[in-house]
Amino acid sequence: MRIRDHRADDEPEINLVPLIDVILVLIIFFVVTATFDARSVLKLELPRATGEPSGDASQALVVLVNAEGRYFVGDREVLRDDLESLKTTIAEVAGDNRDRTVMLRADARTPYQAVVTVYDALGQLGFRKIMSATAPPAPSAAAAKPAAGATPSGATR
């Protein structure tokens, strides 16, 4: 009796379907978990000012100017720093509504010319309601802690 060896018939093969499935799941995971929020990318140090916050700014058109003088309108970056590019981007994002409030958020280290350029572009486009975002004033060290030899008011030695 002749016994046949079946091991010779088995040819090794690599199944690529599970590998492709794993790669697609990883791609989907990274795309879903990536954040595309301008606020997470831009770190602004707002100038400080005293005063009460104004009304509801949730519907405002947000114009950001970072410390290098680059402009961001809504979630779009203005690729060039000239006035016409800024006006075009603002007009595209805002649409036809010129009564909309505009919130200008400029970094404290922003060159003043960049802020003036934004005001100029908004004025030329017909926007009249413009707010400037500021941070609350830093608490002073003198008011927070009495000096070394000072006596609190009302106390006697």
Coordinates of C-alpha atoms in Angstrom, one line a residue:
M1 CA 0.0 0.0 0.0
R2 CA 1.3 3.4 -0.9
I3 CA 0.8 6.2 1.5
R4 CA 0.6 9.6 -0.1
D5 CA 2.3 12.6 1.6
H6 CA -0.1 15.6 1.7
R7 CA 2.5 18.0 3.0
A8 CA 3.9 18.6 -0.4
D9 CA 0.5 19.8 -1.7
D10 CA 0.3 22.6 1.0
E11 CA 1.9 25.7 -0.4
P12 CA 2.4 28.5 2.0
E13 CA 0.5 31.7 1.2
I14 CA 0.1 35.0 2.9
N15 CA -3.5 36.2 3.4
L16 CA -3.6 40.0 3.0
V17 CA -7.2 40.5 3.8
P18 CA -6.8 40.7 7.7
L19 CA -3.8 43.0 7.2
I20 CA -5.8 45.4 5.1
D21 CA -8.6 45.3 7.6
V22 CA -6.3 46.2 10.4
I23 CA -4.7 49.1 8.4
L24 CA -8.1 50.5 7.5
V25 CA -9.2 50.4 11.1
L26 CA -6.1 52.2 12.2
I27 CA -6.6 54.9 9.5
I28 CA -10.2 55.4 10.6
F29 CA -9.1 55.6 14.2
F30 CA -6.5 58.3 13.6
V31 CA -8.8 60.3 11.3
V32 CA -11.6 60.3 13.9
T33 CA -9.4 61.1 16.9
A34 CA -7.5 63.9 15.2
T35 CA -8.8 67.3 16.2
F36 CA -9.1 70.0 13.5
D37 CA -9.9 72.9 15.9
A38 CA -8.2 76.2 15.4
R39 CA -8.3 76.9 19.0
S40 CA -6.2 73.9 19.9
V41 CA -3.5 74.9 17.4
L42 CA -3.4 78.6 18.1
K43 CA -2.2 79.6 21.6
L44 CA -3.1 83.3 22.0
E45 CA -2.0 85.5 24.9
L46 CA -4.8 88.1 24.9
P47 CA -4.1 91.6 26.1
R48 CA -5.4 92.4 29.6
A49 CA -8.2 94.9 30.3
T50 CA -10.7 95.6 33.0
G51 CA -14.4 95.9 32.4
E52 CA -17.5 93.8 32.1
P53 CA -17.9 91.2 29.3
S54 CA -20.3 92.2 26.6
G55 CA -23.4 90.3 25.4
D56 CA -23.6 87.0 23.7
A57 CA -20.8 86.4 21.3
S58 CA -21.7 82.9 20.3
Q59 CA -22.9 83.9 16.8
A60 CA -20.0 86.3 16.2
L61 CA -17.6 85.9 13.3
V62 CA -14.2 85.2 14.9
V63 CA -11.1 86.7 13.4
L64 CA -7.8 85.5 15.0
V65 CA -4.4 87.2 14.7
N66 CA -1.6 85.2 16.1
A67 CA 1.7 86.6 17.5
E68 CA 3.4 86.3 14.1
G69 CA 0.6 88.4 12.5
R70 CA -1.1 85.6 10.6
Y71 CA -4.9 85.8 10.1
F72 CA -7.5 83.1 10.7
V73 CA -11.2 83.8 9.9
G74 CA -13.6 81.3 11.5
D75 CA -11.7 78.0 10.9
R76 CA -9.9 79.1 7.8
E77 CA -6.4 80.5 7.6
V78 CA -5.7 83.5 5.3
L79 CA -2.8 82.3 3.2
R80 CA -1.3 85.7 2.4
D81 CA -1.1 88.6 4.8
D82 CA -2.2 91.4 2.4
L83 CA -5.5 93.4 2.8
E84 CA -7.2 91.9 -0.3
S85 CA -6.7 88.3 0.8
L86 CA -8.0 89.1 4.2
K87 CA -11.1 90.9 2.8
T88 CA -11.8 88.0 0.4
T89 CA -11.6 85.4 3.1
I90 CA -13.8 87.4 5.5
A91 CA -16.4 87.9 2.7
E92 CA -16.4 84.2 1.9
V93 CA -16.8 83.1 5.5
A94 CA -19.3 85.9 6.6
G95 CA -21.5 85.8 3.5
D96 CA -23.8 88.7 2.9
N97 CA -24.6 89.4 6.6
R98 CA -22.8 92.7 7.4
D99 CA -24.8 93.2 10.6
R100 CA -23.1 90.2 12.2
T101 CA -20.9 90.9 15.2
V102 CA -17.2 90.3 14.6
M103 CA -15.0 89.1 17.5
L104 CA -11.3 90.1 17.0
R105 CA -9.0 88.0 19.0
A106 CA -5.4 89.2 18.6
D107 CA -2.4 88.0 20.6
A108 CA -0.9 90.6 22.9
R109 CA 2.4 90.2 21.1
T110 CA 0.8 90.8 17.6
P111 CA 2.3 93.6 15.6
Y112 CA -0.1 96.6 15.8
Q113 CA -0.1 96.9 12.0
A114 CA -1.8 93.4 11.7
V115 CA -4.6 94.5 14.0
V116 CA -5.1 97.8 12.1
T117 CA -5.2 95.7 8.9
V118 CA -8.1 93.7 10.3
Y119 CA -10.0 96.8 11.3
D120 CA -9.4 98.3 7.9
A121 CA -10.6 95.2 6.1
L122 CA -13.7 94.9 8.3
G123 CA -14.5 98.6 7.8
Q124 CA -14.2 98.4 4.0
L125 CA -16.5 95.4 3.9
G126 CA -19.1 97.2 5.9
F127 CA -18.9 95.6 9.3
R128 CA -19.8 98.0 12.2
K129 CA -20.1 95.7 15.2
I130 CA -16.6 94.8 16.2
M131 CA -15.5 93.5 19.6
S132 CA -12.0 93.0 20.8
A133 CA -11.3 90.0 23.0
T134 CA -9.2 90.6 26.1
A135 CA -8.3 88.6 29.1
P136 CA -9.2 89.6 32.7
P137 CA -6.5 91.5 34.5
A138 CA -4.0 89.5 36.4
P139 CA -4.4 89.7 40.2
S140 CA -1.7 91.9 41.6
A141 CA 0.7 90.4 44.1
A142 CA 0.4 93.4 46.5
A143 CA -3.4 93.0 46.8
A144 CA -3.3 89.3 47.2
K145 CA -0.7 89.1 50.0
P146 CA 0.2 91.8 52.6
A147 CA 3.7 93.0 52.8
A148 CA 6.1 91.4 55.4
G149 CA 5.8 94.1 58.1
A150 CA 2.2 95.2 57.3
T151 CA -0.6 94.8 59.8
P152 CA -4.1 93.9 58.6
S153 CA -6.5 96.8 59.1
G154 CA -8.3 96.6 62.4
A155 CA -5.5 94.6 64.1
T156 CA -3.3 96.0 66.7
R157 CA 0.2 95.0 67.8

